[in-house]
Coordinates of C-alpha atoms in Angstrom, one line a residue:
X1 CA -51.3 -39.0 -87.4
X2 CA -53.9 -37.0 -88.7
X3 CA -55.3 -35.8 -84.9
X4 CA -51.8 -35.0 -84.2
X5 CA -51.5 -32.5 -86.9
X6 CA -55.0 -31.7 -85.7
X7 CA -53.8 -30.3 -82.5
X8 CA -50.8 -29.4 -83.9
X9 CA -52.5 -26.4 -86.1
X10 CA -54.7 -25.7 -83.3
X11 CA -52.2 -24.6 -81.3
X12 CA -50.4 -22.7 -83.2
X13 CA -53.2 -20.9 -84.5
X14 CA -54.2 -20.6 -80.9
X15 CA -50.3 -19.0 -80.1
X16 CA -50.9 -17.1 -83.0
X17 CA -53.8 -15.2 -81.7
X18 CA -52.0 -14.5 -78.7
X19 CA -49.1 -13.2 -80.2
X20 CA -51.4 -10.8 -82.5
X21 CA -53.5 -9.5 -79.8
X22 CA -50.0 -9.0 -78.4
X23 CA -48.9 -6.7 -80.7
X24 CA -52.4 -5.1 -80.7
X25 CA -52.2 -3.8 -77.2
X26 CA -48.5 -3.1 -78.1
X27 CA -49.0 -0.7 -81.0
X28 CA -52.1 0.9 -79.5
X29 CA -50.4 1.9 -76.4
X30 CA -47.7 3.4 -78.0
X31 CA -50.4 5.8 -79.4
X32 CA -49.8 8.8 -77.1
X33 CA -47.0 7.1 -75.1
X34 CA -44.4 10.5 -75.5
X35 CA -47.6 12.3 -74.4
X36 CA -48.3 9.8 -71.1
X37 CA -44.1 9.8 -69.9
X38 CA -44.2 13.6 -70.1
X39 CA -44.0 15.2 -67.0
X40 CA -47.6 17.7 -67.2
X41 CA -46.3 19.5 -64.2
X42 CA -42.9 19.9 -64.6
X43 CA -41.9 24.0 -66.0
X44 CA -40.1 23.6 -69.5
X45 CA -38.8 27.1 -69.0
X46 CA -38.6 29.8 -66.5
X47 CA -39.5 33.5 -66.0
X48 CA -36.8 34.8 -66.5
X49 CA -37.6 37.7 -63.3
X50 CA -37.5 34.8 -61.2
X51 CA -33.4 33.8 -62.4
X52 CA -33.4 37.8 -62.1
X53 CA -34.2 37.2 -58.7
X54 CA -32.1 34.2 -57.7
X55 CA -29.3 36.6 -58.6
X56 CA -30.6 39.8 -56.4
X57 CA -30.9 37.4 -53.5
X58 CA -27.2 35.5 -53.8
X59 CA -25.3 39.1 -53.9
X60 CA -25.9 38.9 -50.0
X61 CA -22.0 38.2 -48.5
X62 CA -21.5 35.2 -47.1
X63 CA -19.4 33.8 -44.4
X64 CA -16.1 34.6 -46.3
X65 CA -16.5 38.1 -46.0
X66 CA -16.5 37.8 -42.1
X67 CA -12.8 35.9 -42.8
X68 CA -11.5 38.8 -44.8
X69 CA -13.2 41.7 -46.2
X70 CA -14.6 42.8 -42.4
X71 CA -11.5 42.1 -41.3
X72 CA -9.4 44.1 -43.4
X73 CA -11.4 47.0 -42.6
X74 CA -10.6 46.2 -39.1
X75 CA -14.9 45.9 -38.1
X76 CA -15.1 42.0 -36.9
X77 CA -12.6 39.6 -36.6
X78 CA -11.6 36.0 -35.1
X79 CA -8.2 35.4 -33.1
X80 CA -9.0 31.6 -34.9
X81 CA -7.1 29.8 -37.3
X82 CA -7.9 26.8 -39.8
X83 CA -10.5 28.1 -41.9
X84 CA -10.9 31.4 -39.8
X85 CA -7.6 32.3 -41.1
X86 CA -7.8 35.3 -43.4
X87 CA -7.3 38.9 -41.7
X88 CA -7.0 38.4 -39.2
X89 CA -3.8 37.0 -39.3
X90 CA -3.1 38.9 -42.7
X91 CA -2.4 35.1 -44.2
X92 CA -3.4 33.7 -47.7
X93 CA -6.6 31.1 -47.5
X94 CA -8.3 30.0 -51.1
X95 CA -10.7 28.5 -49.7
X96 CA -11.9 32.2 -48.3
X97 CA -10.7 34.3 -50.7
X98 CA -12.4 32.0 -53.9
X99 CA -16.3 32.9 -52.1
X100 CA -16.6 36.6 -54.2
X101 CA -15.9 34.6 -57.0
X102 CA -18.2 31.3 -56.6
X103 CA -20.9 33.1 -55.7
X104 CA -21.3 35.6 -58.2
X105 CA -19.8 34.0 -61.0
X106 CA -21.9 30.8 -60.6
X107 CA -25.3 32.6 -59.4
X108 CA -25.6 36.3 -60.2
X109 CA -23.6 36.3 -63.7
X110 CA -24.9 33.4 -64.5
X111 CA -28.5 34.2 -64.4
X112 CA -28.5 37.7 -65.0
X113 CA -26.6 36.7 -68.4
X114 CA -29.2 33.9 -68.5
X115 CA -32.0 36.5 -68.5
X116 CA -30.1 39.2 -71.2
X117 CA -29.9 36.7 -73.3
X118 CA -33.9 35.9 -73.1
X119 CA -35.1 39.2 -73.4
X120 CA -32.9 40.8 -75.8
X121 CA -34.9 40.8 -78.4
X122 CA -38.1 40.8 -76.4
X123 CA -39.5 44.1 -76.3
X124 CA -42.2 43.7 -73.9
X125 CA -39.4 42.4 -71.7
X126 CA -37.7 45.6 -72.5
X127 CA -36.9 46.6 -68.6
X128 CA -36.2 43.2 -67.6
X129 CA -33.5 43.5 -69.7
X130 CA -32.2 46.7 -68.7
X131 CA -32.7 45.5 -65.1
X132 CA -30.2 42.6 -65.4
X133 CA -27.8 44.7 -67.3
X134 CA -27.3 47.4 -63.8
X135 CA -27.5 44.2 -62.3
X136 CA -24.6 42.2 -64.0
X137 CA -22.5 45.3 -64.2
X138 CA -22.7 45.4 -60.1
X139 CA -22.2 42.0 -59.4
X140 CA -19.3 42.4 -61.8
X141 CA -17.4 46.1 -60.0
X142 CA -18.0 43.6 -57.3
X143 CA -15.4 40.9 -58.7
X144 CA -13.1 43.4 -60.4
X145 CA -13.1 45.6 -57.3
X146 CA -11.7 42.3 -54.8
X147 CA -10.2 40.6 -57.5
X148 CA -8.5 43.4 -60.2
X149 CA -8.4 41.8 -63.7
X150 CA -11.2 39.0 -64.1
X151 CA -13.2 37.1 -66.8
X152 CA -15.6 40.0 -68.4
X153 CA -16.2 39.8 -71.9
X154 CA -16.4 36.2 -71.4
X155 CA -17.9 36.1 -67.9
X156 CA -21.4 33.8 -68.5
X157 CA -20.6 32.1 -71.9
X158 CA -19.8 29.3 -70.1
X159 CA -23.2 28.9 -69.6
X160 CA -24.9 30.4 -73.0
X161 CA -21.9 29.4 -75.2
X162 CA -19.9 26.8 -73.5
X163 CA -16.6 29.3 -73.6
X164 CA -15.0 26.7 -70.7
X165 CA -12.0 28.9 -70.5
X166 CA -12.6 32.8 -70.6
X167 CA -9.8 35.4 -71.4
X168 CA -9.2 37.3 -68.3
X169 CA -9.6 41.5 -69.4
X170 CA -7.5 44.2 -67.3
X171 CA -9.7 46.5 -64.9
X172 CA -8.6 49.3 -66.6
X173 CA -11.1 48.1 -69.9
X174 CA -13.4 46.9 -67.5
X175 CA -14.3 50.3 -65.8
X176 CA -15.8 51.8 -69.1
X177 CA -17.7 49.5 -70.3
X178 CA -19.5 49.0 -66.6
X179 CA -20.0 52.6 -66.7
X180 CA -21.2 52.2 -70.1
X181 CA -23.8 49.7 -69.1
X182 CA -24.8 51.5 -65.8
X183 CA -25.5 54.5 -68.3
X184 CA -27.3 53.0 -70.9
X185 CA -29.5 50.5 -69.1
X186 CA -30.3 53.2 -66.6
X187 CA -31.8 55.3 -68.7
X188 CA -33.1 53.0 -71.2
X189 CA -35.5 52.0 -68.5
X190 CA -39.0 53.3 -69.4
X191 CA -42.2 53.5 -66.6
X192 CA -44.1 53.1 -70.3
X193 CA -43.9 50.1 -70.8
X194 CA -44.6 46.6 -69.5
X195 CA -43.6 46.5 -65.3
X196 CA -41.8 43.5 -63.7
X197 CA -43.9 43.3 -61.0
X198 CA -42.3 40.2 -59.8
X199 CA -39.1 41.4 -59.0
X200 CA -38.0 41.3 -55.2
X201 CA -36.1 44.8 -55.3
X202 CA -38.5 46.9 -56.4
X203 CA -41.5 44.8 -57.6
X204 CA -40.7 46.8 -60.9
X205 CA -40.5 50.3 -59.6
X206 CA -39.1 52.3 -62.9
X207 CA -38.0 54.9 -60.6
X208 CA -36.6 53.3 -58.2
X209 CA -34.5 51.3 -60.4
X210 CA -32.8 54.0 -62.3
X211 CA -32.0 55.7 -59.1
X212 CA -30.2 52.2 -57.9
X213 CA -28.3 52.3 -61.6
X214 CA -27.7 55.8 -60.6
X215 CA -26.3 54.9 -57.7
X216 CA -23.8 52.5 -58.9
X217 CA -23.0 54.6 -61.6
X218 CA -22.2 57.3 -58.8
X219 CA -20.2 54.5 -57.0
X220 CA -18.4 53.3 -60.2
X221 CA -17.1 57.0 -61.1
X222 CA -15.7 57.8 -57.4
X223 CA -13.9 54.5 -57.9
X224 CA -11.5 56.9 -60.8
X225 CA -10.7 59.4 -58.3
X226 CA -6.9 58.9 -57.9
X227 CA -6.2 57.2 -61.6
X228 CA -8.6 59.8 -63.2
X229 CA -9.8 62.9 -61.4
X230 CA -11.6 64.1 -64.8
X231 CA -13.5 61.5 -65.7
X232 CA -14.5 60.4 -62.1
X233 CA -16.0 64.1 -62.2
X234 CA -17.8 63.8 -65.3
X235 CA -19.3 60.4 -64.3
X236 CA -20.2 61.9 -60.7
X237 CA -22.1 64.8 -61.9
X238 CA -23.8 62.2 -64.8
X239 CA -25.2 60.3 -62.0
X240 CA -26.1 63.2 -59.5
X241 CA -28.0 64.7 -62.6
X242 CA -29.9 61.1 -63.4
X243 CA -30.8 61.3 -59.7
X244 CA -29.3 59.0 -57.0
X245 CA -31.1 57.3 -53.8
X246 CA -31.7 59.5 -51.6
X247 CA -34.0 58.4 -49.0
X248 CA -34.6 55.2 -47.0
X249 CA -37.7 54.2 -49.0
X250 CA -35.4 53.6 -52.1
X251 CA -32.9 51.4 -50.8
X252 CA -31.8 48.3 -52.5
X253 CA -32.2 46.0 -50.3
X254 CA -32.0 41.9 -50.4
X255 CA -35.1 41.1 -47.5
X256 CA -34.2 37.9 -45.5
X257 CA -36.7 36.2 -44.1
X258 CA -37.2 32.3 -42.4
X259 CA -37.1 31.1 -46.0
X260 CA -34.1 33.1 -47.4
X261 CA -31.4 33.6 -44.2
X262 CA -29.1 35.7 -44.2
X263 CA -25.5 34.1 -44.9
X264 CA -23.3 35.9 -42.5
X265 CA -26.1 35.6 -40.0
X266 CA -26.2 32.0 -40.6
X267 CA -22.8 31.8 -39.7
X268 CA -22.9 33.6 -36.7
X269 CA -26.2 31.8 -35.3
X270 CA -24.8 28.7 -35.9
X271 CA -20.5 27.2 -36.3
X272 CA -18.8 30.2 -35.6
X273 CA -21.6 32.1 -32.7
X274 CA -18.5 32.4 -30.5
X275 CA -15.6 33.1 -32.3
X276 CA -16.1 36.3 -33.9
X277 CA -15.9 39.4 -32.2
X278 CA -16.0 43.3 -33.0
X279 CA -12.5 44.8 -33.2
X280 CA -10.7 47.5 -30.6
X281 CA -10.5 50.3 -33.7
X282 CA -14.2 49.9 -34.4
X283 CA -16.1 50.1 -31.0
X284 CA -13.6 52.4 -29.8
X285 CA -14.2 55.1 -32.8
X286 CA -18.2 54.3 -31.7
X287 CA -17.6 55.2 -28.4
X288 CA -15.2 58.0 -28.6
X289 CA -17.8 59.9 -30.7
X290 CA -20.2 59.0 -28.7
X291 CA -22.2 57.1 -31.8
X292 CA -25.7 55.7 -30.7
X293 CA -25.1 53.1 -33.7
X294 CA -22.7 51.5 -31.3
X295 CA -26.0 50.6 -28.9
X296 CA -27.4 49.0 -31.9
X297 CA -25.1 46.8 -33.1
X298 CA -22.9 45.4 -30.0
X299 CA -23.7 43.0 -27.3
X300 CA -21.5 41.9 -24.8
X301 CA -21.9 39.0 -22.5
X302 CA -20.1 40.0 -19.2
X303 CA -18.4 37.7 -17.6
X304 CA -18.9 35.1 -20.2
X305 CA -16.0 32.5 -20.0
X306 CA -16.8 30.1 -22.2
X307 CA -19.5 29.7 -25.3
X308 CA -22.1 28.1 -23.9
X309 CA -21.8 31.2 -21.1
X310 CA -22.5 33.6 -23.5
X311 CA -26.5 33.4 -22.2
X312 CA -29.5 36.4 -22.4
X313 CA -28.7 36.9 -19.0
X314 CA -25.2 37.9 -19.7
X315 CA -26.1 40.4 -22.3
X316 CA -25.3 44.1 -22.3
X317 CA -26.4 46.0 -25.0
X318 CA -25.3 49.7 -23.2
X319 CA -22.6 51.4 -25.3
X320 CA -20.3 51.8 -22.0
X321 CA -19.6 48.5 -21.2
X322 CA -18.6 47.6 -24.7
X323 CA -15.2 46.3 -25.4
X324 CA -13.5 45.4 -28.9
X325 CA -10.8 42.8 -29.4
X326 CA -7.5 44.1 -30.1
X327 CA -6.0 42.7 -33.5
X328 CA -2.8 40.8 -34.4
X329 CA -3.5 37.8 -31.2
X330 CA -4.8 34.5 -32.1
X331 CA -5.9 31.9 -29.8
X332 CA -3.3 31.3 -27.6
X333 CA -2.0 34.7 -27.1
X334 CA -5.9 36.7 -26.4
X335 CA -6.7 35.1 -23.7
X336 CA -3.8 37.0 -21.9
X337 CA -4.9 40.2 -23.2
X338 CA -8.3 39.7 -22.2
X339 CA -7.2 39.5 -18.8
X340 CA -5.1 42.2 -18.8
X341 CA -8.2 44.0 -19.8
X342 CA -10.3 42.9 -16.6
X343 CA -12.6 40.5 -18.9
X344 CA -13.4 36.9 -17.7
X345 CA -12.0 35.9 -20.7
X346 CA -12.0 36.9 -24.9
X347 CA -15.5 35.2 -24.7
X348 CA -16.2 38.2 -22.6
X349 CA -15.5 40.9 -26.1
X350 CA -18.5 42.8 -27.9
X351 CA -19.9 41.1 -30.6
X352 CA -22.3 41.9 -33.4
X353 CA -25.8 41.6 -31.8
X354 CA -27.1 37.7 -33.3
X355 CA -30.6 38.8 -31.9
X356 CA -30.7 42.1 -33.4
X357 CA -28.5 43.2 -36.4
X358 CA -26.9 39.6 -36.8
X359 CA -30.0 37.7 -36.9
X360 CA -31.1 34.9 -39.4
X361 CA -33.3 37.8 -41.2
X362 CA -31.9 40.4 -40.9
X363 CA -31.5 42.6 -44.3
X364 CA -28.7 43.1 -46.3
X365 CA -27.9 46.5 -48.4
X366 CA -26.6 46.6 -51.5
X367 CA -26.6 50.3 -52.0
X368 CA -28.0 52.8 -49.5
X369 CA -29.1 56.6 -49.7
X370 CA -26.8 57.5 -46.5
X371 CA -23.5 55.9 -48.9
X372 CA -24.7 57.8 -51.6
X373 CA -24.9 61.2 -49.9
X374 CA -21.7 60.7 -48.4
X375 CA -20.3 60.1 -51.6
X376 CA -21.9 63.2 -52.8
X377 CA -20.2 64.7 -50.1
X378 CA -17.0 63.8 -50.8
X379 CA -17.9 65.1 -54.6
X380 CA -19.0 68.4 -53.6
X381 CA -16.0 68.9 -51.4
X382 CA -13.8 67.8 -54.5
X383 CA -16.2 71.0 -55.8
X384 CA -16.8 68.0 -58.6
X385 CA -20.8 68.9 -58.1
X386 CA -22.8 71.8 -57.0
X387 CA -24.3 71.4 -53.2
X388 CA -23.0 71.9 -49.7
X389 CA -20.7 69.3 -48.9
X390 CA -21.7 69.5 -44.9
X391 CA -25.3 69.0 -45.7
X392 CA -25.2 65.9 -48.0
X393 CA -22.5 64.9 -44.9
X394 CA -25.0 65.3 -42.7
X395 CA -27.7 63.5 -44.1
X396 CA -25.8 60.9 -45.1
X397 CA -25.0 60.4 -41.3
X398 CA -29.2 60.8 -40.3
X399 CA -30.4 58.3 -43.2
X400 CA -27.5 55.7 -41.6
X401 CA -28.9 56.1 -38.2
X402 CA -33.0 55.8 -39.7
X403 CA -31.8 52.9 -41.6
X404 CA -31.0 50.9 -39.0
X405 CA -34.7 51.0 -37.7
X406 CA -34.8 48.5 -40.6
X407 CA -33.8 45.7 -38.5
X408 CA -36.3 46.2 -36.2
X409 CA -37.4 48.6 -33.5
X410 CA -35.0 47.6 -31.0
X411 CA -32.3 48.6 -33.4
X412 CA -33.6 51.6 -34.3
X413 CA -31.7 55.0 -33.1
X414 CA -34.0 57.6 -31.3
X415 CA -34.3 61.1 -33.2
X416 CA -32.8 63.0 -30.2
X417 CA -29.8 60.9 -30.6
X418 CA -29.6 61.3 -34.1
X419 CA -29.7 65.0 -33.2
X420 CA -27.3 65.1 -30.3
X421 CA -24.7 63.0 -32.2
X422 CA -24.9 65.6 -35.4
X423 CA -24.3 68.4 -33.3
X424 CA -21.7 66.9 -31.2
X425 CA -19.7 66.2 -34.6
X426 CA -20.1 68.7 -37.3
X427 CA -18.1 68.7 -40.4
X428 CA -15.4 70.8 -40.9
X429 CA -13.7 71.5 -44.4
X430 CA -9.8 70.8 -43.7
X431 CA -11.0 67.2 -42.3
X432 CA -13.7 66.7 -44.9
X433 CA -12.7 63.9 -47.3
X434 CA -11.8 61.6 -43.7
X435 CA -14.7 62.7 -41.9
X436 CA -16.7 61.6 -44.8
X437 CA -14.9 58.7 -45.4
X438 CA -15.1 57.7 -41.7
X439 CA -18.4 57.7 -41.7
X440 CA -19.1 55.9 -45.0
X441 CA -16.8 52.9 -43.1
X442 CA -19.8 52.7 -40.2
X443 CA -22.9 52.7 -43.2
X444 CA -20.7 50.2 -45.4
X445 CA -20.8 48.1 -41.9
X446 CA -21.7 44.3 -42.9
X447 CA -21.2 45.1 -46.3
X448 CA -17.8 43.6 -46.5
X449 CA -16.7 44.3 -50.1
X450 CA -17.8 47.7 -50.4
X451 CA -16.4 48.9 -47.3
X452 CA -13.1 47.2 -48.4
X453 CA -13.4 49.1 -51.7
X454 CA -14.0 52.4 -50.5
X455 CA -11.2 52.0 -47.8
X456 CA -8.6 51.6 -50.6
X457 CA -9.8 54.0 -52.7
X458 CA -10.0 56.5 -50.1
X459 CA -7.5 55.8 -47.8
X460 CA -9.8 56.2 -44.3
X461 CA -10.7 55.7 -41.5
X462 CA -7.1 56.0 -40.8
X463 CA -6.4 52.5 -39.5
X464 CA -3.0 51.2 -38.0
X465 CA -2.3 47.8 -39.3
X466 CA -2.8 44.5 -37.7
X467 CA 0.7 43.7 -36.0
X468 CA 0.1 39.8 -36.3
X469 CA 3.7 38.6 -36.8
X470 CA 3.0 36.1 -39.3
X471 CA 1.9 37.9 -42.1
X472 CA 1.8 37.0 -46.2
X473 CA 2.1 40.7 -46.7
X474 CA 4.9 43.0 -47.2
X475 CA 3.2 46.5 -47.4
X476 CA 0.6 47.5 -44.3
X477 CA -2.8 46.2 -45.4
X478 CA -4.4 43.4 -47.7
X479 CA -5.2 45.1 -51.1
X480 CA -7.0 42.5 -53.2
X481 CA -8.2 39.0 -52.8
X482 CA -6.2 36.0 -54.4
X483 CA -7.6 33.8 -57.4
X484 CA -9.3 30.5 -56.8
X485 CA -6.8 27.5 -56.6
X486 CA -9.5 26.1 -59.5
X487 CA -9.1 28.8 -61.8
X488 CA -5.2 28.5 -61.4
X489 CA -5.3 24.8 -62.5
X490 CA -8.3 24.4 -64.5
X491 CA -8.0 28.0 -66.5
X492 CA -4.3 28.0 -66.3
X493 CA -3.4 29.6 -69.6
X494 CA -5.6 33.1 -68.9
X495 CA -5.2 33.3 -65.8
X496 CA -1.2 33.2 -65.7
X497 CA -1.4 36.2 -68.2
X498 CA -3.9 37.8 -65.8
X499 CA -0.9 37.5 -63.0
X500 CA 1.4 38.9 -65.1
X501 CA 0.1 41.8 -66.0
X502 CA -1.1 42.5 -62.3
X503 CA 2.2 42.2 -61.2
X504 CA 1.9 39.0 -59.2
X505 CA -1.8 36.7 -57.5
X506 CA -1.1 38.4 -53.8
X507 CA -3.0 39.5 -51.1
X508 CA -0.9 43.1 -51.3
X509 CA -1.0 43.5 -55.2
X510 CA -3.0 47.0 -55.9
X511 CA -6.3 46.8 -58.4
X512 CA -5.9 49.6 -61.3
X513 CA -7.7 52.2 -59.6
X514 CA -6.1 51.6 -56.0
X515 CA -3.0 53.9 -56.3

């Protein structure tokens, strides 16, 4: 009995040891054990010039605005349905129209409001801030231009204040306080003090950023022009005075490269290479005038009858064999009309060059010194601003055509040409305002939502309306873009009272300024 309890003890003395040595090696490696799961790589924050960043890049378009806003202004279009079904066929698709919005409501507002809130109250991060302010207050014009009355005063606090369900605010209070914002950010930028280097418009450029805010502001006040002649004037000359872009050099400008494609290029290299083509109105204005841009941008494959047929071999790049697809056909009936045109079939239409201006890096402008002179033009004919309007018309037509060089040197338009084609189409008073708008339609090209603006606004080119029978339009032309189908059922409430006071979520309902 007594050697059983013997062993007895000893092994529990024995487990005992065990279990303490246990809870030794337990205890000391919790000692530092946060420190040893923590991830000594991983960023806990970001520069806030690189969200700054991620917003410049994602105001590029994207393949919706092949689908309408290029459509509308009657520059490329598809004779497709399903998901090609926009403009071309004058027809109501939310799943098109909803890409404005996505895009810069989830990306560019959210980051740029991201980065204002950061650097508020930072003042070494002074023009950071300012920087994101012209930025937000373009990426919003952008959605109140397509959209009319939109989330504004709310527009990010879903991010920095969880505000799930944001009012909806008419344009007409939305104008002011963009121009307010343009104003003020512009010129609190200050060269003084500490540079964003980083940034991918203008690695920090002071200079060349308030010209850009300039710009915009310039933009913003022409936008008044038919609700309020006055105070687009004061606004115009404001932004002449700050100083606008006015050379190639300071263009804003989103750089694509193999890393960072272009979206509409994307698109066009890749699902929908064959099934977009440039329209009758637009290569026909090109060639009529005799436009050396046209050499640049087209490229027709003769005799193509199929996709696949569309081959290097068949490419024509010279501006007299172009041809542009009529509008108001779709699949079935273009083929026909192709052949009554002599073309192998509607395979055989110009399109936008993939190679050249419609390739995988090519550039995309946000705001360009040829669209600013032109708008100065159209200001100084308005006699709005001091200046020749024929000159600032004229330059805005040679910084379009040295632009282009921008895509690369088999884009780029020969001087002589330039020349020939200034001489060949001088600007004349009593034609002014649609001579300059005609031209600001060709350097808005592949910048869908500007050139859509600036059509309604000004009311050129002078365009005859697509004829496609089966329209969702009762007036001649789309006017807005429709609200997401998620905004209707998630943010029912605001964006009911939104409708209302628009007068109805249609494709032909007029924005505030579009009278």
């Amino acid at each position: 009995m007594i050697n059983l309890i013997y062993i007895d003890m000893k092994k529990i003395l024995q487990y005992s040891l065990v279990l303490f040595t246990f809870l030794f090696v337990i205890s000391s490696c919790d000692e530092g054990f946060d420190e040893l799961n923590e991830n000594q790589v991983s960023p806990t924050a970001v520069n806030p010039t690189f969200l700054l960043n991620n917003a410049i890049i994602t105001t590029t378009n994207d393949f919706n605005t092949l689908v309408y806003e290029l459509g509308i202004v009657q520059q490329i279009i598809s004779p497709n349905s399903g998901v090609l079904t926009g403009a071309n066929y004058n027809q109501d698709n939310r799943n098109a129209t909803q890409g404005v919005w996505q895009r810069h409501y989830r990306t560019v507002i959210r980051n740029t409001v991201d980065v204002i809130a950061q650097t508020k109250n930072e003042p070494t991060r002074s023009n950071l801030y300012n920087m994101a302010r012209i930025l937000k207050a373009y990426s919003l014009m952008v959605l109140t231009d397509s959209y009319g009355d939109i989330p504004y005063v709310d527009a990010g606090k879903g991010f920095t204040e969880q505000v799930l369900f944001p009012k909806y605010d008419a344009q007409q209070t939305i104008y002011p306080d963009i121009i307010k914002e343009l104003t003020e950010a512009t010129a609190a930028l200050d060269a003084a003090k500490p540079i964003e280097v980083a940034d991918v418009l203008y690695s920090g450029n002071i200079a060349q950023w308030k010209k850009f805010g300039n710009s915009l502001l310039l933009r913003a006040g022409m936008r008044l022009s038919k609700v309020d002649a006055a105070q687009a004037q004061q606004i115009v000359q404001r932004a002449f005075q700050g100083g606008v872009i006015d050379a190639n050099a300071d263009n804003a400008v989103v750089r694509h490269d193999a890393n960072y494609t272009n979206p509409v290029s994307g698109t066009l290299n890749s699902t929908e290479a064959n099934n977009f083509y440039l329209t009758a109105p637009f290569v026909t204005h090109l060639k009529s005038t005799n436009d050396p841009r046209l050499a640049s941008i087209a490229v027709r494959y003769v005799g193509a009858k199929s996709g696949p047929e569309q081959t290097a071999a068949k490419a024509s790049t010279d501006p007299a064999v172009q041809i542009g697809m009529p509008l108001g056909y779709d699949n079935s009936g273009i083929p026909a009309v192709a052949a009554s045109l002599g073309l192998a079939s509607f395979y055989d239409f110009s399109q936008l060059d993939r190679t050249r201006m419609g390739k995988l890096a090519a550039h995309f402008f946000i705001v360009t010194a040829a669209q600013s002179q032109l708008l100065l033009a159209e200001a100084a004919q308005r006699g709005w601003i001091t200046g020749n309007a024929g000159d600032f018309y004229t330059k805005g037509i040679r910084l379009h055509m040295e632009q282009l060089a921008a895509y690369g040197s088999n884009v780029a338009v020969p001087t002589a040409s330039i020349d020939s084609y200034i001489a060949a189409n001088p600007y004349t008073a009593d034609k002014g305002l649609e001579q300059i708008n005609t031209q600001y339609w060709i350097a808005a090209f592949l910048n869908g939502p500007e050139a859509f603006a600036n059509f309604r606004r000004s009311g050129f080119p002078t365009l005859t309306p697509n004829p496609f029978p089966g329209k969702d339009i009762s007036g001649p032309f789309i006017r807005r873009l429709t609200y997401p189908n998620s905004e209707i059922s998630v943010n029912s409430a605001n964006v009911q009272e939104a409708i209302s006071r628009m007068g109805g979520d249609k494709l032909d309902t007029r924005v505030w300024w579009d009278k």
